[in-house]
Amino acid sequence: MSKMHVKMTVNGKEVEALAEPRMLLIHFLREELNITGPHIGCETTHCGACTVDLDGKSVKACTVFVAQANGANVTTVEGLVNDDGSLSVLQEMFREHHGLQCGFCTPGMITRAHRLLQENPNPSEEEVRFGMSGNLCRCTGYQNIVKAILAAAAELNAAREAAQ
Amino acid sequence: MIPGVFEYHRPSTITEAAGLLTRFGDDARVLAGGHSLIPMMKLRVANPEHLIDLQDVGELKGVSITSDEISIGAMVTQHELIQNDALASAVPIIREAALQIADPQVRYVGTIGGNVANGDPGNDMPGLMQCLDASYEVAGDKGTRRIAAREFYEGAFFTALADDEILTRIVIAKPQAGSGYAYEKQKRKIGDYATAAAAVIVGPGIGSIAMTNLGDTPIWSAGANDALAKGDVDGAVNAVMAAISPASDNRGPAEFKKHLAGVILRRAIERAQGRAN
Amino acid sequence: MTEAAQTREERATALKGLGTARKRVEDVRFTQGKGNYVDDIKLDGMLFGDFVRSPYAHAKVLSINTEAATALPGVVAVLTAADLEPLGLHWMPTLAGDKQMVLADGKVLFQGQEVAFVIAEDRYIAADAVELVEVEYEEQPVIVDPFKALEPDAPVLREDIRDQLEGAHGPRKHNNHIFTWEQGDKAATEAVLAGADVVAEEMVYYHRTHPCPLETCGCVASMDKVNGKLTLYGTFQAPHAVRTVASLISGIAEHNIRVISPDIGGGFGNKVGVYPGYICSVVASIVTGKPVKWVEDRIENLTSTAFARDYWMKGKIAATKDGKITGLWCHTTADHGAFDACADPTKFPAGFMNICTGSYDIPTAYLSVDGVYTNKAPGGVAYRCSFRVTEAAYFIERMIEVLAIKLGMDAAELRRINFIRADQFPYQSALGWEYDSGNYHAAWEKAMKAVDYEGLRAEQAKRLEDFKAGKTRKLMGIGLTHFTEIVGAGPVKNCDILGLGMFDSCEIRIHPTGSAIARLGTISQGQGHATTFAQILASEIGIPADDITVEEGDTDTAPYGLGTYGSRSTPVAGAATAMAGRKIRAKAQMIAAYLLEVHDDDVEFDVDRFVVKGAPERFKTMKEIAFASYNQAIPGVEPGLEAVSYYDPPNMTYPFGAYVCVVDVDVDTGVTDIRQFYALDDCGTRINPMIIEGQVHGGLTEALAIAMGQEMAYDEIGNVKTATLMDFFWPSPFETPNYQTDWTTTPSPHHPIGAKGVGESPNVGGVPCFSNAVHDAFRPFGLTQTNMPHDHWRVWKVAHDLGLHG
């Protein structure tokens, strides 16, 4: 089983490792890099617990080989905290609005919501529900997740306006 | 769910990719978005020894739109199709259909080429391409050729694509001005394949219909198109219904799907007609 | 502002005690990906285990060849039943008094059954080795239908107990029969049925489904051979019970076993049982001397660990012509799969199915349940449910609707006529339970008013008219449910699991500076215990919730308890927390009196302090008292401020609720659209309204899934048809509606703070409500009963069979 030299940027840091090409990105992050925020839920691209941001796209890391991600820029939930280590607005809103219970889907949810708000800073409830439809949660019934994302959008927009 | 071992290749040209395919033959598979192939590999249903990742092949990317034709690179993702406003204005049914495929994350990586080339009867794009009378450009060591989407599908996961060929672009003639369109899909939930889906283009003297997941290949019938072009909706529906052969599965028994296919098709036609002018 | 200057209200607010929508302390780590779940655990030299599983539902295992697998570089060992047999571990006891194969012992009885366990250096090698194990099977006839299992000539599934006429729960009448459980008065019920004005009769099926938490089951076993100590990390909803079971079956002394439940990614009953993966990991760690991790994949989770429901409930309900119910009869055929691995209290082989008289004053009732073996996965766990109360609630809420149809009555009115009245509590049910408290009529009227029930019925009538006139193809259904839960198992006198009484516990230590740690015998899987138990305690002992750490799940440090399932944490461990808090307060009172130089009886507790009666300016805060307990020699009082309580509840608690669902049904496609859902819950005293609301949203969404599509389906040869999330219906945000939540508060009279528990109510009440809504849409066309799940094709089929497609 020949290994390949893999190089990528993860949460702003350059990483290099030897890995089998078949290793799934989720295992590479979790086992080689000890980045255990992204989780494994369904393994068939339905649940989104493994969602990471890869070159500006939300992807399910259970269905990407590390070889495909060679050279990529990857951000996980760990990379979304503010520079001073405090919770980002989105993370804070999940807490504020009780958008999580067991916490297992949360890293994928927040990582996906982060990209959604980058692309659509002012989404409707319908757009949030559609934009988050690749992420499953067993605990919350989504109502508070949707509320949290809408609240984060409002707060981020207010901050942007204030800055202008 | 852990895939088996393979050797990984990342060519940067079509020629290079085709060369690898010729060299490894049956042992190789090309990898586009991978969201059909990788799950199969994780279940060890597919065990290719060589994977040829097409992500660096620039020739397979991009959408070009001329006054009468649209050419879409095989590696264009569903997400890119949706985001492309020029494409949406030229062939709006593509955006409408792409939005009904899988979920946001899968659409970021799932490609139109992978969707049409795989021959999976559950995929939405093959039927849509038949409706649009698209052609596929394919390339191999022996050169390139064009295959009509309406002649591409031979059976479930069997297509006119040879083992050593790569589907490179999809070429679509711009639908006639004034035609209406609709992509109507019923599924159990986001992320599911269609229980039944219909792509319809209709306008003065124009009619084209294809349906998805109601047989081993997309359902398309010349007779249905003729009838629809003449405004004979019942005739068109009857012709399509005669051509479907849905299988019973978790989405329901064949009896249900047969009935549903007619309902979905009529709704698609009605919606498309409402958009025609 | 100084403490003294704060008003009483300000001091109370600062505690963030009972009734506060306190933000969760857990979320700071979860939102940044810093949870610690079992698959996040990484130990030096850790190996990975993976199972070879049976592709067949019923087959003899003729041979297992592990040679090629063992030869694969990186493979450490491959275990089969032959390796476990000398240790006596090739079979294990189930929680239901049955036994289950750990690894296939001569035959397999369900698809996905564990056949061999591969141990390798990493999970990739383990998976490769699984492919290399060669197993020779000889297929046997498969039974997936529990009724066929009981036919006289049915093949015998469990050869190991062939012709044994006595099972764990009494006589067996067939080789595929497990038990018969009877409750109530059979003769009296039959007499009532024979003489009744009206009897409605129906078979109500609650299909097989699965808890399917987002995190699958898994563990890491680590045997330290130097110290002789086994540490077992795992997704355990009952870590203490796991320790005791592990000790009993492994022979390792219990003090040498430490079980740790880290963060758990949802449980819902899936993580109560003991699975072959745990046993194999422990054995593998003992054999190799290295830590061994085993984590299921999703297919393994759905096909092998802990299904739920699969109850065929034949019902008869008798009433006067005016709608007063006079009797209820139920016979249930329970499909338990290949091994009886239900997680019920020992004396209740069908759980609390005998709560099936529901919210109604039914004077006479009889229930019998037959447990049956089939070639399906074992389990029968309480999925977001207190031991079959979901089945019971579905049964009675369907039977009420069926009776309403038979009587030609409005189903809301029929419920109203039959509710147990507020003045009847405590209420003794015909099937043996004593309901603690309730005010069903008040809840019902509040719900009916909130949704404008009359208005909805008028709209429905108009819609029906339009439908009949060909103006629409959508019918409107109004689903009603009034459920009564039975949770908080339970009193030790009648509730135990494997002989362990179902009490629970809390141990509190107050630190010198006035902060505290509380440890409990339960374990949160998302319920937010670290937040809410601190709130209970804050109100009891006057220390701010923010200054209280709540810790669970480590058997070396936490007091013994039976764990978290069956909505038992608040009713049992919550009570223990309050009681332990009261012991702290009692001691604090003595210290305060000493410090204030008055008699014990002359001080009284006031929010966060003890004050001298009649002289509120003279007080000692709990913080001051805490410090004094560590630094002052107080005559007759031991130093320190600690307490422990083991709480044996005197009764169960009985939360209840009134739900209304409005659905539009497209008769041509079978597509349903939940356009309104109103949920009123009464869970007694409300500890944290934010968390309660979240529990209700989540439970309703699981109910939506179950009612509308989620099932464990098998084909006739026992292949699982719904083994991945493609086919196992789990709604996304896009298919899930918004919910309106509401409440009434009827405290439990026997619980120290009056709380009843809420986590499972929305699942218990939600399923019948969604289902009743779909049924109701078709009521005008003659539908009385159709089986869940109400997915597109089944709804379409109902319309089709009723002639609605012309």
mmCIF file of C-alpha atoms in Angstrom, chain C residues 515-782:
data_model
loop_
_atom_site.group_PDB
_atom_site.id
_atom_site.type_symbol
_atom_site.label_atom_id
_atom_site.label_comp_id
_atom_site.label_asym_id
_atom_site.label_seq_id
_atom_site.Cartn_x
_atom_site.Cartn_y
_atom_site.Cartn_z
ATOM 1 C CA SER C 515 -18.570 26.850 44.331
ATOM 2 C CA ALA C 516 -19.595 23.219 43.952
ATOM 3 C CA ILE C 517 -19.430 19.988 42.021
ATOM 4 C CA ALA C 518 -22.362 17.640 41.669
ATOM 5 C CA ARG C 519 -21.945 14.150 40.317
ATOM 6 C CA LEU C 520 -24.841 12.020 39.149
ATOM 7 C CA GLY C 521 -25.524 8.437 38.156
ATOM 8 C CA THR C 522 -27.076 9.524 34.875
ATOM 9 C CA ILE C 523 -25.419 10.576 31.608
ATOM 10 C CA SER C 524 -26.459 13.312 29.218
ATOM 11 C CA GLN C 525 -26.702 12.541 25.515
ATOM 12 C CA GLY C 526 -27.736 16.026 24.538
ATOM 13 C CA GLN C 527 -30.339 16.750 27.190
ATOM 14 C CA GLY C 528 -28.147 19.389 28.802
ATOM 15 C CA HIS C 529 -27.767 17.854 32.267
ATOM 16 C CA ALA C 530 -24.720 20.001 33.052
ATOM 17 C CA THR C 531 -27.004 23.001 32.644
ATOM 18 C CA THR C 532 -30.281 21.879 34.188
ATOM 19 C CA PHE C 533 -29.085 19.897 37.188
ATOM 20 C CA ALA C 534 -27.030 22.899 38.221
ATOM 21 C CA GLN C 535 -30.253 24.929 38.049
ATOM 22 C CA ILE C 536 -32.095 22.532 40.349
ATOM 23 C CA LEU C 537 -29.241 22.743 42.763
ATOM 24 C CA ALA C 538 -28.903 26.511 42.528
ATOM 25 C CA SER C 539 -32.481 26.892 43.701
ATOM 26 C CA GLU C 540 -32.017 24.339 46.461
ATOM 27 C CA ILE C 541 -28.752 25.568 47.943
ATOM 28 C CA GLY C 542 -28.456 29.181 46.879
ATOM 29 C CA ILE C 543 -25.214 28.814 44.958
ATOM 30 C CA PRO C 544 -25.332 30.249 41.421
ATOM 31 C CA ALA C 545 -25.720 27.614 38.722
ATOM 32 C CA ASP C 546 -22.678 29.110 37.020
ATOM 33 C CA ASP C 547 -20.603 28.112 40.065
ATOM 34 C CA ILE C 548 -21.700 24.477 39.959
ATOM 35 C CA THR C 549 -19.986 21.847 37.842
ATOM 36 C CA VAL C 550 -22.108 18.839 36.963
ATOM 37 C CA GLU C 551 -20.221 15.686 36.153
ATOM 38 C CA GLU C 552 -21.545 12.336 34.979
ATOM 39 C CA GLY C 553 -20.423 9.194 33.277
ATOM 40 C CA ASP C 554 -17.232 8.157 35.084
ATOM 41 C CA THR C 555 -17.939 5.180 37.311
ATOM 42 C CA ASP C 556 -14.791 5.801 39.349
ATOM 43 C CA THR C 557 -16.073 9.153 40.508
ATOM 44 C CA ALA C 558 -19.853 9.306 40.045
ATOM 45 C CA PRO C 559 -22.261 7.673 42.461
ATOM 46 C CA TYR C 560 -24.064 4.581 41.213
ATOM 47 C CA GLY C 561 -27.127 5.146 39.097
ATOM 48 C CA LEU C 562 -29.054 3.400 36.386
ATOM 49 C CA GLY C 563 -28.452 5.959 33.674
ATOM 50 C CA THR C 564 -30.385 8.061 31.255
ATOM 51 C CA TYR C 565 -33.292 6.668 29.224
ATOM 52 C CA GLY C 566 -37.030 6.456 29.707
ATOM 53 C CA SER C 567 -37.119 10.163 30.653
ATOM 54 C CA ARG C 568 -35.835 9.094 34.052
ATOM 55 C CA SER C 569 -33.082 11.631 34.636
ATOM 56 C CA THR C 570 -35.225 14.493 35.897
ATOM 57 C CA PRO C 571 -37.767 12.353 37.766
ATOM 58 C CA VAL C 572 -35.127 10.225 39.506
ATOM 59 C CA ALA C 573 -31.657 11.836 39.397
ATOM 60 C CA GLY C 574 -33.230 15.291 39.440
ATOM 61 C CA ALA C 575 -35.011 14.292 42.623
ATOM 62 C CA ALA C 576 -31.772 12.925 44.067
ATOM 63 C CA THR C 577 -30.136 16.248 43.257
ATOM 64 C CA ALA C 578 -32.806 18.182 45.098
ATOM 65 C CA MET C 579 -32.671 15.797 48.061
ATOM 66 C CA ALA C 580 -28.872 15.962 48.282
ATOM 67 C CA GLY C 581 -29.172 19.738 48.056
ATOM 68 C CA ARG C 582 -31.568 19.701 50.979
ATOM 69 C CA LYS C 583 -29.054 17.767 53.055
ATOM 70 C CA ILE C 584 -26.486 20.437 52.249
ATOM 71 C CA ARG C 585 -28.953 23.087 53.247
ATOM 72 C CA ALA C 586 -29.735 21.376 56.534
ATOM 73 C CA LYS C 587 -26.100 21.327 57.485
ATOM 74 C CA ALA C 588 -25.648 24.892 56.247
ATOM 75 C CA GLN C 589 -28.463 25.923 58.537
ATOM 76 C CA MET C 590 -26.615 24.582 61.564
ATOM 77 C CA ILE C 591 -23.437 26.350 60.502
ATOM 78 C CA ALA C 592 -25.284 29.600 59.853
ATOM 79 C CA ALA C 593 -26.991 29.455 63.238
ATOM 80 C CA TYR C 594 -23.650 28.896 64.934
ATOM 81 C CA LEU C 595 -22.061 31.795 63.064
ATOM 82 C CA LEU C 596 -25.003 34.061 63.824
ATOM 83 C CA GLU C 597 -25.086 32.863 67.386
ATOM 84 C CA VAL C 598 -28.725 31.877 67.369
ATOM 85 C CA HIS C 599 -30.604 28.627 67.638
ATOM 86 C CA ASP C 600 -30.901 26.480 64.467
ATOM 87 C CA ASP C 601 -34.618 27.119 64.353
ATOM 88 C CA ASP C 602 -34.119 30.858 64.453
ATOM 89 C CA VAL C 603 -32.577 31.052 60.983
ATOM 90 C CA GLU C 604 -34.370 30.505 57.700
ATOM 91 C CA PHE C 605 -33.225 30.000 54.143
ATOM 92 C CA ASP C 606 -33.626 33.000 51.885
ATOM 93 C CA VAL C 607 -32.572 32.490 48.250
ATOM 94 C CA ASP C 608 -28.802 32.400 48.724
ATOM 95 C CA ARG C 609 -28.386 32.805 52.472
ATOM 96 C CA PHE C 610 -29.686 32.053 55.901
ATOM 97 C CA VAL C 611 -31.222 34.998 57.721
ATOM 98 C CA VAL C 612 -32.193 35.418 61.319
ATOM 99 C CA LYS C 613 -35.969 35.234 61.482
ATOM 100 C CA GLY C 614 -37.368 38.720 61.854
ATOM 101 C CA ALA C 615 -33.928 40.318 61.358
ATOM 102 C CA PRO C 616 -33.094 40.049 57.658
ATOM 103 C CA GLU C 617 -30.072 42.310 58.051
ATOM 104 C CA ARG C 618 -28.457 39.535 60.038
ATOM 105 C CA PHE C 619 -27.498 36.783 57.589
ATOM 106 C CA LYS C 620 -24.788 34.479 56.350
ATOM 107 C CA THR C 621 -24.529 33.791 52.646
ATOM 108 C CA MET C 622 -23.994 30.280 51.383
ATOM 109 C CA LYS C 623 -20.561 31.389 50.294
ATOM 110 C CA GLU C 624 -19.701 32.439 53.828
ATOM 111 C CA ILE C 625 -21.186 29.254 55.208
ATOM 112 C CA ALA C 626 -19.160 27.171 52.767
ATOM 113 C CA PHE C 627 -15.941 28.797 53.873
ATOM 114 C CA ALA C 628 -16.857 28.424 57.522
ATOM 115 C CA SER C 629 -17.482 24.730 57.027
ATOM 116 C CA TYR C 630 -13.831 24.370 56.093
ATOM 117 C CA ASN C 631 -12.174 26.704 58.583
ATOM 118 C CA GLN C 632 -14.192 26.761 61.753
ATOM 119 C CA ALA C 633 -14.425 24.167 64.426
ATOM 120 C CA ILE C 634 -18.144 24.009 64.991
ATOM 121 C CA PRO C 635 -19.228 21.919 67.950
ATOM 122 C CA GLY C 636 -21.126 18.820 66.890
ATOM 123 C CA VAL C 637 -20.708 19.495 63.177
ATOM 124 C CA GLU C 638 -18.215 17.654 60.970
ATOM 125 C CA PRO C 639 -15.992 19.822 58.798
ATOM 126 C CA GLY C 640 -16.763 20.129 55.094
ATOM 127 C CA LEU C 641 -20.020 20.497 53.231
ATOM 128 C CA GLU C 642 -20.938 17.424 51.246
ATOM 129 C CA ALA C 643 -23.960 15.266 50.728
ATOM 130 C CA VAL C 644 -25.121 12.294 48.740
ATOM 131 C CA SER C 645 -28.600 11.096 47.979
ATOM 132 C CA TYR C 646 -29.752 7.835 46.513
ATOM 133 C CA TYR C 647 -33.309 8.462 45.490
ATOM 134 C CA ASP C 648 -35.836 5.688 45.213
ATOM 135 C CA PRO C 649 -38.912 7.309 43.676
ATOM 136 C CA PRO C 650 -42.205 6.431 45.369
ATOM 137 C CA ASN C 651 -44.000 6.360 42.029
ATOM 138 C CA MET C 652 -43.522 7.043 38.351
ATOM 139 C CA THR C 653 -44.357 10.482 37.002
ATOM 140 C CA TYR C 654 -47.081 10.994 34.414
ATOM 141 C CA PRO C 655 -46.409 13.873 32.029
ATOM 142 C CA PHE C 656 -49.130 14.523 29.500
ATOM 143 C CA GLY C 657 -49.932 16.695 26.541
ATOM 144 C CA ALA C 658 -52.454 17.806 23.973
ATOM 145 C CA TYR C 659 -51.307 17.955 20.355
ATOM 146 C CA VAL C 660 -52.974 19.077 17.158
ATOM 147 C CA CYS C 661 -51.649 18.574 13.647
ATOM 148 C CA VAL C 662 -53.047 19.933 10.394
ATOM 149 C CA VAL C 663 -51.999 18.227 7.195
ATOM 150 C CA ASP C 664 -52.761 18.680 3.509
ATOM 151 C CA VAL C 665 -52.777 15.442 1.568
ATOM 152 C CA ASP C 666 -52.289 15.328 -2.185
ATOM 153 C CA VAL C 667 -54.344 12.269 -3.123
ATOM 154 C CA ASP C 668 -52.687 11.892 -6.530
ATOM 155 C CA THR C 669 -49.068 11.806 -5.375
ATOM 156 C CA GLY C 670 -49.425 10.783 -1.738
ATOM 157 C CA VAL C 671 -47.417 13.847 -0.709
ATOM 158 C CA THR C 672 -48.331 15.238 2.683
ATOM 159 C CA ASP C 673 -47.674 18.744 3.902
ATOM 160 C CA ILE C 674 -47.720 19.388 7.639
ATOM 161 C CA ARG C 675 -48.947 22.936 7.673
ATOM 162 C CA GLN C 676 -49.493 23.349 11.397
ATOM 163 C CA PHE C 677 -48.435 21.517 14.528
ATOM 164 C CA TYR C 678 -49.402 22.660 17.995
ATOM 165 C CA ALA C 679 -47.923 20.913 21.020
ATOM 166 C CA LEU C 680 -49.003 21.578 24.569
ATOM 167 C CA ASP C 681 -46.892 19.735 27.105
ATOM 168 C CA ASP C 682 -47.384 19.444 30.810
ATOM 169 C CA CYS C 683 -44.186 18.141 32.347
ATOM 170 C CA GLY C 684 -44.860 19.460 35.823
ATOM 171 C CA THR C 685 -42.415 22.020 37.183
ATOM 172 C CA ARG C 686 -40.378 23.499 34.346
ATOM 173 C CA ILE C 687 -36.645 23.626 35.043
ATOM 174 C CA ASN C 688 -35.379 25.322 31.872
ATOM 175 C CA PRO C 689 -38.039 26.424 29.365
ATOM 176 C CA MET C 690 -35.509 26.835 26.571
ATOM 177 C CA ILE C 691 -34.340 23.256 26.923
ATOM 178 C CA ILE C 692 -37.902 21.972 27.248
ATOM 179 C CA GLU C 693 -38.850 23.660 24.007
ATOM 180 C CA GLY C 694 -35.788 22.190 22.297
ATOM 181 C CA GLN C 695 -36.693 18.722 23.530
ATOM 182 C CA VAL C 696 -40.206 19.142 22.171
ATOM 183 C CA HIS C 697 -38.993 20.282 18.750
ATOM 184 C CA GLY C 698 -36.624 17.344 18.538
ATOM 185 C CA GLY C 699 -39.080 14.746 19.737
ATOM 186 C CA LEU C 700 -41.714 15.972 17.323
ATOM 187 C CA THR C 701 -39.277 15.715 14.446
ATOM 188 C CA GLU C 702 -38.452 12.137 15.327
ATOM 189 C CA ALA C 703 -42.192 11.519 15.530
ATOM 190 C CA LEU C 704 -42.617 13.103 12.116
ATOM 191 C CA ALA C 705 -39.936 10.792 10.757
ATOM 192 C CA ILE C 706 -41.481 7.683 12.274
ATOM 193 C CA ALA C 707 -45.044 8.479 11.274
ATOM 194 C CA MET C 708 -44.222 9.611 7.765
ATOM 195 C CA GLY C 709 -41.511 7.284 6.510
ATOM 196 C CA GLN C 710 -38.887 5.962 8.867
ATOM 197 C CA GLU C 711 -38.878 2.184 9.133
ATOM 198 C CA MET C 712 -36.679 -0.858 9.357
ATOM 199 C CA ALA C 713 -38.050 -2.850 6.454
ATOM 200 C CA TYR C 714 -37.118 -6.421 5.570
ATOM 201 C CA ASP C 715 -37.830 -8.435 2.470
ATOM 202 C CA GLU C 716 -39.209 -11.947 2.717
ATOM 203 C CA ILE C 717 -35.759 -13.519 3.023
ATOM 204 C CA GLY C 718 -34.678 -11.188 5.777
ATOM 205 C CA ASN C 719 -32.630 -8.677 3.811
ATOM 206 C CA VAL C 720 -32.722 -5.244 5.383
ATOM 207 C CA LYS C 721 -34.150 -2.818 2.850
ATOM 208 C CA THR C 722 -33.458 0.381 4.773
ATOM 209 C CA ALA C 723 -29.836 0.055 5.838
ATOM 210 C CA THR C 724 -28.542 3.512 4.947
ATOM 211 C CA LEU C 725 -29.822 7.056 5.292
ATOM 212 C CA MET C 726 -30.828 6.975 1.643
ATOM 213 C CA ASP C 727 -33.728 4.709 2.521
ATOM 214 C CA PHE C 728 -34.054 5.168 6.272
ATOM 215 C CA PHE C 729 -36.164 8.307 6.321
ATOM 216 C CA TRP C 730 -34.569 11.068 8.319
ATOM 217 C CA PRO C 731 -36.084 14.426 7.448
ATOM 218 C CA SER C 732 -33.800 17.336 6.656
ATOM 219 C CA PRO C 733 -34.487 20.953 7.650
ATOM 220 C CA PHE C 734 -36.385 21.243 4.393
ATOM 221 C CA GLU C 735 -38.994 18.570 5.166
ATOM 222 C CA THR C 736 -39.429 19.621 8.773
ATOM 223 C CA PRO C 737 -42.112 22.112 9.773
ATOM 224 C CA ASN C 738 -42.055 24.751 12.457
ATOM 225 C CA TYR C 739 -43.857 23.847 15.644
ATOM 226 C CA GLN C 740 -45.945 25.915 18.062
ATOM 227 C CA THR C 741 -45.214 24.938 21.646
ATOM 228 C CA ASP C 742 -47.330 25.620 24.685
ATOM 229 C CA TRP C 743 -47.688 24.326 28.230
ATOM 230 C CA THR C 744 -49.679 23.902 31.364
ATOM 231 C CA THR C 745 -48.059 23.107 34.688
ATOM 232 C CA THR C 746 -49.359 20.358 36.934
ATOM 233 C CA PRO C 747 -46.539 19.483 39.339
ATOM 234 C CA SER C 748 -45.939 15.919 40.380
ATOM 235 C CA PRO C 749 -47.053 15.665 44.003
ATOM 236 C CA HIS C 750 -44.378 13.153 44.941
ATOM 237 C CA HIS C 751 -41.333 14.628 43.211
ATOM 238 C CA PRO C 752 -39.296 16.963 45.436
ATOM 239 C CA ILE C 753 -39.553 19.833 42.958
ATOM 240 C CA GLY C 754 -42.655 18.635 41.115
ATOM 241 C CA ALA C 755 -40.864 17.928 37.821
ATOM 242 C CA LYS C 756 -42.001 15.065 35.595
ATOM 243 C CA GLY C 757 -39.629 14.823 32.611
ATOM 244 C CA VAL C 758 -40.246 15.861 29.024
ATOM 245 C CA GLY C 759 -37.732 14.427 26.552
ATOM 246 C CA GLU C 760 -39.906 11.648 25.281
ATOM 247 C CA SER C 761 -43.346 13.216 25.442
ATOM 248 C CA PRO C 762 -43.192 14.750 21.972
ATOM 249 C CA ASN C 763 -42.252 11.424 20.435
ATOM 250 C CA VAL C 764 -44.941 9.580 22.383
ATOM 251 C CA GLY C 765 -47.631 12.111 21.522
ATOM 252 C CA GLY C 766 -46.304 13.172 18.149
ATOM 253 C CA VAL C 767 -46.533 9.868 16.315
ATOM 254 C CA PRO C 768 -50.263 9.327 16.892
ATOM 255 C CA CYS C 769 -50.943 12.976 16.149
ATOM 256 C CA PHE C 770 -49.258 12.930 12.735
ATOM 257 C CA SER C 771 -50.829 9.560 11.991
ATOM 258 C CA ASN C 772 -54.294 10.634 13.113
ATOM 259 C CA ALA C 773 -54.060 13.681 10.855
ATOM 260 C CA VAL C 774 -53.448 11.510 7.807
ATOM 261 C CA HIS C 775 -56.239 9.147 8.822
ATOM 262 C CA ASP C 776 -58.574 12.057 9.440
ATOM 263 C CA ALA C 777 -58.117 13.402 5.920
ATOM 264 C CA PHE C 778 -59.599 10.175 4.563
ATOM 265 C CA ARG C 779 -62.266 9.673 7.227
ATOM 266 C CA PRO C 780 -65.075 11.029 5.006
ATOM 267 C CA PHE C 781 -64.267 8.310 2.466
ATOM 268 C CA GLY C 782 -64.494 5.453 4.911
#
